[in-house]
Amino acid sequence: MLEKQGYKVNAVDFSDLLTADIALNDGSVDFNVEQHTAYLENFNANYNGDLVPVSPIPTVPAGIYSVNHKSLSEVKEGAHIAVPNDASNTARAYLLLQKLGWIKLDSKINPTNVTQDDIIENPKNLVFTEQKSLTIPAAIQDFDYVVITGSVVYNAGIDASTALATEDILPHLILQVTVKNSNKDAQWSKDIAAAYHSKEFKEYLAENNKDLWWIPEELR
């Protein structure tokens, strides 16, 4: 769609989102489309970042998966579970596990800042291993269950329908087109946002979504 408007789009692959955000922040790339507001705010706070969201985009919910168990009811005492180790996605993983009733979190803690230390009840003595999101799919056989975030589900080619449960998409977990603050009013930035809101993109999603993507209200 952008190329029809005269743009040349060059995709750049990064090994992890932190590296991608550092490149965006130092101007090596112009925008990315793989993070939610919670991650963005955490990056800005910890890396002197100047990144801003300019449009929500379709989002794949984080889910819990297993190749060793067929259902959540098979969870046993001391089961081993892998969760992402970056702050915002660690929080969403523990919130998902609380949704399942496997743990209970301190209700006084901000949901975006939840850590393992905020678990106040763990009746099955589950054992959590926190590691890089991108490494979890390859290690899935080593755990009873794993929590995989949406963009990693997509990039790893995992069938999202095999998730045993998925998170509730909260506003701070919706993926965003992200740019440097100095570029938020640039015409190319506005054109990218407009493409996601276009009739053509809506039609593409209607034909290709297959229940993988959760669509923000303003894009429907």
JSON list of C-alpha atoms in Angstrom, two decimals:
[
{"chain": "A", "resi": 1, "resn": "MET", "atom": "CA", "xyz": [0.00, 0.00, 0.00]},
{"chain": "A", "resi": 2, "resn": "LEU", "atom": "CA", "xyz": [2.81, 2.39, 0.86]},
{"chain": "A", "resi": 3, "resn": "GLU", "atom": "CA", "xyz": [4.72, 1.50, -2.28]},
{"chain": "A", "resi": 4, "resn": "LYS", "atom": "CA", "xyz": [1.64, 2.48, -4.31]},
{"chain": "A", "resi": 5, "resn": "GLN", "atom": "CA", "xyz": [2.08, 5.94, -2.78]},
{"chain": "A", "resi": 6, "resn": "GLY", "atom": "CA", "xyz": [5.69, 6.10, -3.93]},
{"chain": "A", "resi": 7, "resn": "TYR", "atom": "CA", "xyz": [7.47, 4.84, -0.82]},
{"chain": "A", "resi": 8, "resn": "LYS", "atom": "CA", "xyz": [10.22, 2.24, -0.83]},
{"chain": "A", "resi": 9, "resn": "VAL", "atom": "CA", "xyz": [9.91, 0.00, 2.22]},
{"chain": "A", "resi": 10, "resn": "ASN", "atom": "CA", "xyz": [12.99, -1.83, 3.50]},
{"chain": "A", "resi": 11, "resn": "ALA", "atom": "CA", "xyz": [12.40, -4.45, 6.20]},
{"chain": "A", "resi": 12, "resn": "VAL", "atom": "CA", "xyz": [15.17, -4.90, 8.77]},
{"chain": "A", "resi": 13, "resn": "ASP", "atom": "CA", "xyz": [15.25, -7.99, 10.99]},
{"chain": "A", "resi": 14, "resn": "PHE", "atom": "CA", "xyz": [16.46, -7.85, 14.59]},
{"chain": "A", "resi": 15, "resn": "SER", "atom": "CA", "xyz": [17.16, -10.65, 17.03]},
{"chain": "A", "resi": 16, "resn": "ASP", "atom": "CA", "xyz": [15.02, -9.10, 19.77]},
{"chain": "A", "resi": 17, "resn": "LEU", "atom": "CA", "xyz": [12.75, -6.15, 20.43]},
{"chain": "A", "resi": 18, "resn": "LEU", "atom": "CA", "xyz": [15.24, -4.30, 22.63]},
{"chain": "A", "resi": 19, "resn": "THR", "atom": "CA", "xyz": [17.77, -4.18, 19.79]},
{"chain": "A", "resi": 20, "resn": "ALA", "atom": "CA", "xyz": [15.00, -3.07, 17.43]},
{"chain": "A", "resi": 21, "resn": "ASP", "atom": "CA", "xyz": [14.02, -0.23, 19.76]},
{"chain": "A", "resi": 22, "resn": "ILE", "atom": "CA", "xyz": [17.61, 0.91, 20.21]},
{"chain": "A", "resi": 23, "resn": "ALA", "atom": "CA", "xyz": [17.95, 1.08, 16.42]},
{"chain": "A", "resi": 24, "resn": "LEU", "atom": "CA", "xyz": [14.70, 3.03, 16.19]},
{"chain": "A", "resi": 25, "resn": "ASN", "atom": "CA", "xyz": [15.76, 5.41, 18.95]},
{"chain": "A", "resi": 26, "resn": "ASP", "atom": "CA", "xyz": [19.15, 6.14, 17.35]},
{"chain": "A", "resi": 27, "resn": "GLY", "atom": "CA", "xyz": [17.60, 6.66, 13.91]},
{"chain": "A", "resi": 28, "resn": "SER", "atom": "CA", "xyz": [18.92, 3.53, 12.18]},
{"chain": "A", "resi": 29, "resn": "VAL", "atom": "CA", "xyz": [15.32, 2.62, 11.29]},
{"chain": "A", "resi": 30, "resn": "ASP", "atom": "CA", "xyz": [12.25, 4.81, 10.97]},
{"chain": "A", "resi": 31, "resn": "PHE", "atom": "CA", "xyz": [9.48, 2.79, 12.63]},
{"chain": "A", "resi": 32, "resn": "ASN", "atom": "CA", "xyz": [8.56, -0.62, 13.97]},
{"chain": "A", "resi": 33, "resn": "VAL", "atom": "CA", "xyz": [5.29, -2.49, 14.44]},
{"chain": "A", "resi": 34, "resn": "GLU", "atom": "CA", "xyz": [6.03, -5.10, 17.09]},
{"chain": "A", "resi": 35, "resn": "GLN", "atom": "CA", "xyz": [5.53, -3.59, 20.54]},
{"chain": "A", "resi": 36, "resn": "HIS", "atom": "CA", "xyz": [2.77, -2.51, 22.84]},
{"chain": "A", "resi": 37, "resn": "THR", "atom": "CA", "xyz": [2.54, 0.65, 24.91]},
{"chain": "A", "resi": 38, "resn": "ALA", "atom": "CA", "xyz": [3.72, -1.04, 28.10]},
{"chain": "A", "resi": 39, "resn": "TYR", "atom": "CA", "xyz": [6.98, -2.17, 26.46]},
{"chain": "A", "resi": 40, "resn": "LEU", "atom": "CA", "xyz": [7.45, 1.22, 24.81]},
{"chain": "A", "resi": 41, "resn": "GLU", "atom": "CA", "xyz": [7.07, 3.09, 28.10]},
{"chain": "A", "resi": 42, "resn": "ASN", "atom": "CA", "xyz": [9.44, 0.69, 29.83]},
{"chain": "A", "resi": 43, "resn": "PHE", "atom": "CA", "xyz": [12.03, 1.21, 27.09]},
{"chain": "A", "resi": 44, "resn": "ASN", "atom": "CA", "xyz": [11.75, 5.01, 27.26]},
{"chain": "A", "resi": 45, "resn": "ALA", "atom": "CA", "xyz": [12.17, 4.96, 31.04]},
{"chain": "A", "resi": 46, "resn": "ASN", "atom": "CA", "xyz": [15.17, 2.65, 31.10]},
{"chain": "A", "resi": 47, "resn": "TYR", "atom": "CA", "xyz": [17.05, 3.60, 27.93]},
{"chain": "A", "resi": 48, "resn": "ASN", "atom": "CA", "xyz": [16.44, 7.34, 27.70]},
{"chain": "A", "resi": 49, "resn": "GLY", "atom": "CA", "xyz": [14.12, 6.63, 24.79]},
{"chain": "A", "resi": 50, "resn": "ASP", "atom": "CA", "xyz": [12.02, 9.07, 22.82]},
{"chain": "A", "resi": 51, "resn": "LEU", "atom": "CA", "xyz": [9.56, 6.68, 21.18]},
{"chain": "A", "resi": 52, "resn": "VAL", "atom": "CA", "xyz": [5.84, 7.28, 20.70]},
{"chain": "A", "resi": 53, "resn": "PRO", "atom": "CA", "xyz": [2.90, 5.26, 19.31]},
{"chain": "A", "resi": 54, "resn": "VAL", "atom": "CA", "xyz": [1.09, 6.67, 16.28]},
{"chain": "A", "resi": 55, "resn": "SER", "atom": "CA", "xyz": [-1.54, 4.00, 15.60]},
{"chain": "A", "resi": 56, "resn": "PRO", "atom": "CA", "xyz": [-2.80, 0.76, 17.13]},
{"chain": "A", "resi": 57, "resn": "ILE", "atom": "CA", "xyz": [-2.44, -2.31, 14.93]},
{"chain": "A", "resi": 58, "resn": "PRO", "atom": "CA", "xyz": [-3.75, -5.88, 14.94]},
{"chain": "A", "resi": 59, "resn": "THR", "atom": "CA", "xyz": [-2.45, -7.82, 17.93]},
{"chain": "A", "resi": 60, "resn": "VAL", "atom": "CA", "xyz": [-1.92, -11.52, 18.60]},
{"chain": "A", "resi": 61, "resn": "PRO", "atom": "CA", "xyz": [-2.80, -12.34, 22.23]},
{"chain": "A", "resi": 62, "resn": "ALA", "atom": "CA", "xyz": [-0.21, -13.99, 24.42]},
{"chain": "A", "resi": 63, "resn": "GLY", "atom": "CA", "xyz": [-1.13, -17.60, 25.02]},
{"chain": "A", "resi": 64, "resn": "ILE", "atom": "CA", "xyz": [-0.13, -20.64, 27.02]},
{"chain": "A", "resi": 65, "resn": "TYR", "atom": "CA", "xyz": [1.05, -23.62, 24.99]},
{"chain": "A", "resi": 66, "resn": "SER", "atom": "CA", "xyz": [2.33, -27.13, 25.58]},
{"chain": "A", "resi": 67, "resn": "VAL", "atom": "CA", "xyz": [3.63, -30.08, 23.60]},
{"chain": "A", "resi": 68, "resn": "ASN", "atom": "CA", "xyz": [3.77, -32.25, 26.72]},
{"chain": "A", "resi": 69, "resn": "HIS", "atom": "CA", "xyz": [0.18, -31.83, 27.90]},
{"chain": "A", "resi": 70, "resn": "LYS", "atom": "CA", "xyz": [-3.10, -31.74, 26.04]},
{"chain": "A", "resi": 71, "resn": "SER", "atom": "CA", "xyz": [-5.00, -29.57, 28.49]},
{"chain": "A", "resi": 72, "resn": "LEU", "atom": "CA", "xyz": [-4.59, -27.14, 31.37]},
{"chain": "A", "resi": 73, "resn": "SER", "atom": "CA", "xyz": [-6.18, -29.66, 33.72]},
{"chain": "A", "resi": 74, "resn": "GLU", "atom": "CA", "xyz": [-3.04, -31.79, 33.48]},
{"chain": "A", "resi": 75, "resn": "VAL", "atom": "CA", "xyz": [-0.96, -29.25, 35.41]},
{"chain": "A", "resi": 76, "resn": "LYS", "atom": "CA", "xyz": [0.80, -31.02, 38.27]},
{"chain": "A", "resi": 77, "resn": "GLU", "atom": "CA", "xyz": [2.58, -30.11, 41.49]},
{"chain": "A", "resi": 78, "resn": "GLY", "atom": "CA", "xyz": [5.90, -28.46, 40.69]},
{"chain": "A", "resi": 79, "resn": "ALA", "atom": "CA", "xyz": [5.20, -28.09, 36.97]},
{"chain": "A", "resi": 80, "resn": "HIS", "atom": "CA", "xyz": [7.83, -26.09, 35.07]},
{"chain": "A", "resi": 81, "resn": "ILE", "atom": "CA", "xyz": [6.64, -23.06, 33.13]},
{"chain": "A", "resi": 82, "resn": "ALA", "atom": "CA", "xyz": [8.60, -20.71, 30.85]},
{"chain": "A", "resi": 83, "resn": "VAL", "atom": "CA", "xyz": [7.65, -17.03, 30.76]},
{"chain": "A", "resi": 84, "resn": "PRO", "atom": "CA", "xyz": [9.19, -14.02, 28.96]},
{"chain": "A", "resi": 85, "resn": "ASN", "atom": "CA", "xyz": [11.87, -12.14, 30.88]},
{"chain": "A", "resi": 86, "resn": "ASP", "atom": "CA", "xyz": [11.29, -8.56, 29.68]},
{"chain": "A", "resi": 87, "resn": "ALA", "atom": "CA", "xyz": [9.36, -6.50, 32.20]},
{"chain": "A", "resi": 88, "resn": "SER", "atom": "CA", "xyz": [6.06, -5.79, 30.44]},
{"chain": "A", "resi": 89, "resn": "ASN", "atom": "CA", "xyz": [5.72, -9.26, 28.94]},
{"chain": "A", "resi": 90, "resn": "THR", "atom": "CA", "xyz": [6.69, -10.93, 32.21]},
{"chain": "A", "resi": 91, "resn": "ALA", "atom": "CA", "xyz": [3.78, -9.08, 33.78]},
{"chain": "A", "resi": 92, "resn": "ARG", "atom": "CA", "xyz": [1.28, -10.19, 31.15]},
{"chain": "A", "resi": 93, "resn": "ALA", "atom": "CA", "xyz": [2.44, -13.81, 31.52]},
{"chain": "A", "resi": 94, "resn": "TYR", "atom": "CA", "xyz": [1.77, -13.83, 35.27]},
{"chain": "A", "resi": 95, "resn": "LEU", "atom": "CA", "xyz": [-1.57, -12.10, 34.70]},
{"chain": "A", "resi": 96, "resn": "LEU", "atom": "CA", "xyz": [-2.51, -14.89, 32.30]},
{"chain": "A", "resi": 97, "resn": "LEU", "atom": "CA", "xyz": [-1.50, -17.53, 34.85]},
{"chain": "A", "resi": 98, "resn": "GLN", "atom": "CA", "xyz": [-3.62, -15.74, 37.45]},
{"chain": "A", "resi": 99, "resn": "LYS", "atom": "CA", "xyz": [-6.54, -15.77, 34.99]},
{"chain": "A", "resi": 100, "resn": "LEU", "atom": "CA", "xyz": [-6.17, -19.55, 34.89]},
{"chain": "A", "resi": 101, "resn": "GLY", "atom": "CA", "xyz": [-6.33, -19.72, 38.68]},
{"chain": "A", "resi": 102, "resn": "TRP", "atom": "CA", "xyz": [-2.83, -21.18, 38.94]},
{"chain": "A", "resi": 103, "resn": "ILE", "atom": "CA", "xyz": [-1.42, -18.30, 40.97]},
{"chain": "A", "resi": 104, "resn": "LYS", "atom": "CA", "xyz": [-2.67, -15.25, 42.84]},
{"chain": "A", "resi": 105, "resn": "LEU", "atom": "CA", "xyz": [-0.99, -11.86, 42.53]},
{"chain": "A", "resi": 106, "resn": "ASP", "atom": "CA", "xyz": [-0.85, -9.00, 44.99]},
{"chain": "A", "resi": 107, "resn": "SER", "atom": "CA", "xyz": [-3.87, -6.87, 44.05]},
{"chain": "A", "resi": 108, "resn": "LYS", "atom": "CA", "xyz": [-2.09, -3.67, 45.12]},
{"chain": "A", "resi": 109, "resn": "ILE", "atom": "CA", "xyz": [0.49, -3.97, 42.34]},
{"chain": "A", "resi": 110, "resn": "ASN", "atom": "CA", "xyz": [0.10, -2.11, 39.03]},
{"chain": "A", "resi": 111, "resn": "PRO", "atom": "CA", "xyz": [-0.72, -4.83, 36.43]},
{"chain": "A", "resi": 112, "resn": "THR", "atom": "CA", "xyz": [1.97, -3.48, 34.07]},
{"chain": "A", "resi": 113, "resn": "ASN", "atom": "CA", "xyz": [4.69, -3.93, 36.71]},
{"chain": "A", "resi": 114, "resn": "VAL", "atom": "CA", "xyz": [3.93, -7.43, 38.03]},
{"chain": "A", "resi": 115, "resn": "THR", "atom": "CA", "xyz": [6.95, -9.61, 38.78]},
{"chain": "A", "resi": 116, "resn": "GLN", "atom": "CA", "xyz": [7.42, -13.08, 40.21]},
{"chain": "A", "resi": 117, "resn": "ASP", "atom": "CA", "xyz": [7.90, -11.47, 43.62]},
{"chain": "A", "resi": 118, "resn": "ASP", "atom": "CA", "xyz": [4.27, -10.31, 43.50]},
{"chain": "A", "resi": 119, "resn": "ILE", "atom": "CA", "xyz": [2.92, -13.86, 43.53]},
{"chain": "A", "resi": 120, "resn": "ILE", "atom": "CA", "xyz": [1.27, -14.30, 46.93]},
{"chain": "A", "resi": 121, "resn": "GLU", "atom": "CA", "xyz": [-0.27, -17.72, 46.28]},
{"chain": "A", "resi": 122, "resn": "ASN", "atom": "CA", "xyz": [1.21, -20.60, 44.28]},
{"chain": "A", "resi": 123, "resn": "PRO", "atom": "CA", "xyz": [-0.73, -23.62, 45.52]},
{"chain": "A", "resi": 124, "resn": "LYS", "atom": "CA", "xyz": [0.86, -26.09, 43.08]},
{"chain": "A", "resi": 125, "resn": "ASN", "atom": "CA", "xyz": [4.39, -24.78, 43.70]},
{"chain": "A", "resi": 126, "resn": "LEU", "atom": "CA", "xyz": [4.86, -24.07, 40.03]},
{"chain": "A", "resi": 127, "resn": "VAL", "atom": "CA", "xyz": [8.44, -23.42, 38.96]},
{"chain": "A", "resi": 128, "resn": "PHE", "atom": "CA", "xyz": [8.95, -20.43, 36.65]},
{"chain": "A", "resi": 129, "resn": "THR", "atom": "CA", "xyz": [11.84, -19.91, 34.26]},
{"chain": "A", "resi": 130, "resn": "GLU", "atom": "CA", "xyz": [12.12, -16.41, 32.83]},
{"chain": "A", "resi": 131, "resn": "GLN", "atom": "CA", "xyz": [13.93, -16.20, 29.50]},
{"chain": "A", "resi": 132, "resn": "LYS", "atom": "CA", "xyz": [13.99, -14.20, 26.27]},
{"chain": "A", "resi": 133, "resn": "SER", "atom": "CA", "xyz": [10.66, -14.38, 24.45]},
{"chain": "A", "resi": 134, "resn": "LEU", "atom": "CA", "xyz": [12.24, -15.45, 21.18]},
{"chain": "A", "resi": 135, "resn": "THR", "atom": "CA", "xyz": [13.94, -18.46, 22.77]},
{"chain": "A", "resi": 136, "resn": "ILE", "atom": "CA", "xyz": [10.78, -19.94, 24.29]},
{"chain": "A", "resi": 137, "resn": "PRO", "atom": "CA", "xyz": [9.31, -21.65, 21.18]},
{"chain": "A", "resi": 138, "resn": "ALA", "atom": "CA", "xyz": [12.54, -23.59, 20.58]},
{"chain": "A", "resi": 139, "resn": "ALA", "atom": "CA", "xyz": [12.56, -24.73, 24.22]},
{"chain": "A", "resi": 140, "resn": "ILE", "atom": "CA", "xyz": [8.88, -25.69, 24.43]},
{"chain": "A", "resi": 141, "resn": "GLN", "atom": "CA", "xyz": [9.67, -29.41, 24.84]},
{"chain": "A", "resi": 142, "resn": "ASP", "atom": "CA", "xyz": [11.68, -28.67, 27.98]},
{"chain": "A", "resi": 143, "resn": "PHE", "atom": "CA", "xyz": [8.70, -27.31, 29.90]},
{"chain": "A", "resi": 144, "resn": "ASP", "atom": "CA", "xyz": [5.28, -28.47, 30.97]},
{"chain": "A", "resi": 145, "resn": "TYR", "atom": "CA", "xyz": [3.78, -25.22, 29.71]},
{"chain": "A", "resi": 146, "resn": "VAL", "atom": "CA", "xyz": [5.12, -22.04, 28.12]},
{"chain": "A", "resi": 147, "resn": "VAL", "atom": "CA", "xyz": [3.68, -18.55, 27.80]},
{"chain": "A", "resi": 148, "resn": "ILE", "atom": "CA", "xyz": [4.41, -17.08, 24.37]},
{"chain": "A", "resi": 149, "resn": "THR", "atom": "CA", "xyz": [3.66, -13.48, 23.46]},
{"chain": "A", "resi": 150, "resn": "GLY", "atom": "CA", "xyz": [1.69, -12.63, 20.35]},
{"chain": "A", "resi": 151, "resn": "SER", "atom": "CA", "xyz": [4.36, -11.37, 17.97]},
{"chain": "A", "resi": 152, "resn": "VAL", "atom": "CA", "xyz": [6.56, -14.37, 18.86]},
{"chain": "A", "resi": 153, "resn": "VAL", "atom": "CA", "xyz": [3.66, -16.74, 18.16]},
{"chain": "A", "resi": 154, "resn": "TYR", "atom": "CA", "xyz": [3.36, -15.20, 14.72]},
{"chain": "A", "resi": 155, "resn": "ASN", "atom": "CA", "xyz": [7.10, -15.06, 13.93]},
{"chain": "A", "resi": 156, "resn": "ALA", "atom": "CA", "xyz": [7.69, -18.64, 15.12]},
{"chain": "A", "resi": 157, "resn": "GLY", "atom": "CA", "xyz": [4.96, -19.92, 12.80]},
{"chain": "A", "resi": 158, "resn": "ILE", "atom": "CA", "xyz": [2.98, -21.37, 15.70]},
{"chain": "A", "resi": 159, "resn": "ASP", "atom": "CA", "xyz": [-0.68, -22.16, 15.07]},
{"chain": "A", "resi": 160, "resn": "ALA", "atom": "CA", "xyz": [-2.41, -19.73, 17.43]},
{"chain": "A", "resi": 161, "resn": "SER", "atom": "CA", "xyz": [-5.43, -22.02, 17.60]},
{"chain": "A", "resi": 162, "resn": "THR", "atom": "CA", "xyz": [-3.32, -24.52, 19.57]},
{"chain": "A", "resi": 163, "resn": "ALA", "atom": "CA", "xyz": [-3.15, -22.16, 22.56]},
{"chain": "A", "resi": 164, "resn": "LEU", "atom": "CA", "xyz": [-4.70, -23.76, 25.62]},
{"chain": "A", "resi": 165, "resn": "ALA", "atom": "CA", "xyz": [-5.73, -20.29, 26.83]},
{"chain": "A", "resi": 166, "resn": "THR", "atom": "CA", "xyz": [-5.11, -16.69, 25.83]},
{"chain": "A", "resi": 167, "resn": "GLU", "atom": "CA", "xyz": [-4.82, -13.43, 27.72]},
{"chain": "A", "resi": 168, "resn": "ASP", "atom": "CA", "xyz": [-7.39, -10.66, 27.84]},
{"chain": "A", "resi": 169, "resn": "ILE", "atom": "CA", "xyz": [-6.06, -7.86, 25.63]},
{"chain": "A", "resi": 170, "resn": "LEU", "atom": "CA", "xyz": [-5.78, -4.82, 27.88]},
{"chain": "A", "resi": 171, "resn": "PRO", "atom": "CA", "xyz": [-5.27, -1.34, 26.39]},
{"chain": "A", "resi": 172, "resn": "HIS", "atom": "CA", "xyz": [-1.57, -1.21, 27.29]},
{"chain": "A", "resi": 173, "resn": "LEU", "atom": "CA", "xyz": [-0.98, -4.53, 25.44]},
{"chain": "A", "resi": 174, "resn": "ILE", "atom": "CA", "xyz": [-2.26, -3.44, 22.02]},
{"chain": "A", "resi": 175, "resn": "LEU", "atom": "CA", "xyz": [0.55, -3.36, 19.47]},
{"chain": "A", "resi": 176, "resn": "GLN", "atom": "CA", "xyz": [1.42, 0.03, 18.01]},
{"chain": "A", "resi": 177, "resn": "VAL", "atom": "CA", "xyz": [3.13, 1.62, 15.05]},
{"chain": "A", "resi": 178, "resn": "THR", "atom": "CA", "xyz": [6.06, 3.23, 16.85]},
{"chain": "A", "resi": 179, "resn": "VAL", "atom": "CA", "xyz": [8.28, 6.13, 15.76]},
{"chain": "A", "resi": 180, "resn": "LYS", "atom": "CA", "xyz": [10.61, 8.65, 17.34]},
{"chain": "A", "resi": 181, "resn": "ASN", "atom": "CA", "xyz": [8.73, 11.58, 18.85]},
{"chain": "A", "resi": 182, "resn": "SER", "atom": "CA", "xyz": [10.40, 13.94, 16.36]},
{"chain": "A", "resi": 183, "resn": "ASN", "atom": "CA", "xyz": [8.83, 11.98, 13.48]},
{"chain": "A", "resi": 184, "resn": "LYS", "atom": "CA", "xyz": [5.27, 11.60, 14.76]},
{"chain": "A", "resi": 185, "resn": "ASP", "atom": "CA", "xyz": [3.99, 14.47, 12.59]},
{"chain": "A", "resi": 186, "resn": "ALA", "atom": "CA", "xyz": [6.01, 13.57, 9.50]},
{"chain": "A", "resi": 187, "resn": "GLN", "atom": "CA", "xyz": [3.90, 12.87, 6.41]},
{"chain": "A", "resi": 188, "resn": "TRP", "atom": "CA", "xyz": [5.32, 9.35, 6.03]},
{"chain": "A", "resi": 189, "resn": "SER", "atom": "CA", "xyz": [4.35, 8.60, 9.63]},
{"chain": "A", "resi": 190, "resn": "LYS", "atom": "CA", "xyz": [0.81, 9.80, 9.00]},
{"chain": "A", "resi": 191, "resn": "ASP", "atom": "CA", "xyz": [0.63, 7.74, 5.80]},
{"chain": "A", "resi": 192, "resn": "ILE", "atom": "CA", "xyz": [1.63, 4.56, 7.66]},
{"chain": "A", "resi": 193, "resn": "ALA", "atom": "CA", "xyz": [-1.07, 5.15, 10.26]},
{"chain": "A", "resi": 194, "resn": "ALA", "atom": "CA", "xyz": [-3.60, 5.91, 7.53]},
{"chain": "A", "resi": 195, "resn": "ALA", "atom": "CA", "xyz": [-2.78, 2.63, 5.76]},
{"chain": "A", "resi": 196, "resn": "TYR", "atom": "CA", "xyz": [-3.74, 0.66, 8.88]},
{"chain": "A", "resi": 197, "resn": "HIS", "atom": "CA", "xyz": [-7.05, 2.55, 9.04]},
{"chain": "A", "resi": 198, "resn": "SER", "atom": "CA", "xyz": [-7.84, 2.17, 5.35]},
{"chain": "A", "resi": 199, "resn": "LYS", "atom": "CA", "xyz": [-10.68, 0.27, 3.73]},
{"chain": "A", "resi": 200, "resn": "GLU", "atom": "CA", "xyz": [-8.12, -1.79, 1.79]},
{"chain": "A", "resi": 201, "resn": "PHE", "atom": "CA", "xyz": [-6.48, -2.99, 5.01]},
{"chain": "A", "resi": 202, "resn": "LYS", "atom": "CA", "xyz": [-9.87, -3.85, 6.55]},
{"chain": "A", "resi": 203, "resn": "GLU", "atom": "CA", "xyz": [-10.66, -5.94, 3.50]},
{"chain": "A", "resi": 204, "resn": "TYR", "atom": "CA", "xyz": [-7.28, -7.68, 3.71]},
{"chain": "A", "resi": 205, "resn": "LEU", "atom": "CA", "xyz": [-7.90, -8.59, 7.34]},
{"chain": "A", "resi": 206, "resn": "ALA", "atom": "CA", "xyz": [-11.39, -9.86, 6.58]},
{"chain": "A", "resi": 207, "resn": "GLU", "atom": "CA", "xyz": [-9.91, -12.30, 4.06]},
{"chain": "A", "resi": 208, "resn": "ASN", "atom": "CA", "xyz": [-6.71, -13.31, 5.87]},
{"chain": "A", "resi": 209, "resn": "ASN", "atom": "CA", "xyz": [-7.16, -13.02, 9.63]},
{"chain": "A", "resi": 210, "resn": "LYS", "atom": "CA", "xyz": [-8.35, -16.59, 10.39]},
{"chain": "A", "resi": 211, "resn": "ASP", "atom": "CA", "xyz": [-8.77, -15.69, 14.08]},
{"chain": "A", "resi": 212, "resn": "LEU", "atom": "CA", "xyz": [-5.04, -15.07, 14.59]},
{"chain": "A", "resi": 213, "resn": "TRP", "atom": "CA", "xyz": [-5.21, -11.32, 15.12]},
{"chain": "A", "resi": 214, "resn": "TRP", "atom": "CA", "xyz": [-7.24, -9.37, 17.65]},
{"chain": "A", "resi": 215, "resn": "ILE", "atom": "CA", "xyz": [-8.39, -6.20, 15.90]},
{"chain": "A", "resi": 216, "resn": "PRO", "atom": "CA", "xyz": [-8.55, -2.89, 17.83]},
{"chain": "A", "resi": 217, "resn": "GLU", "atom": "CA", "xyz": [-11.96, -1.27, 17.71]},
{"chain": "A", "resi": 218, "resn": "GLU", "atom": "CA", "xyz": [-10.86, 1.72, 15.64]},
{"chain": "A", "resi": 219, "resn": "LEU", "atom": "CA", "xyz": [-9.52, -0.55, 12.88]},
{"chain": "A", "resi": 220, "resn": "ARG", "atom": "CA", "xyz": [-12.69, -2.62, 12.51]}
]
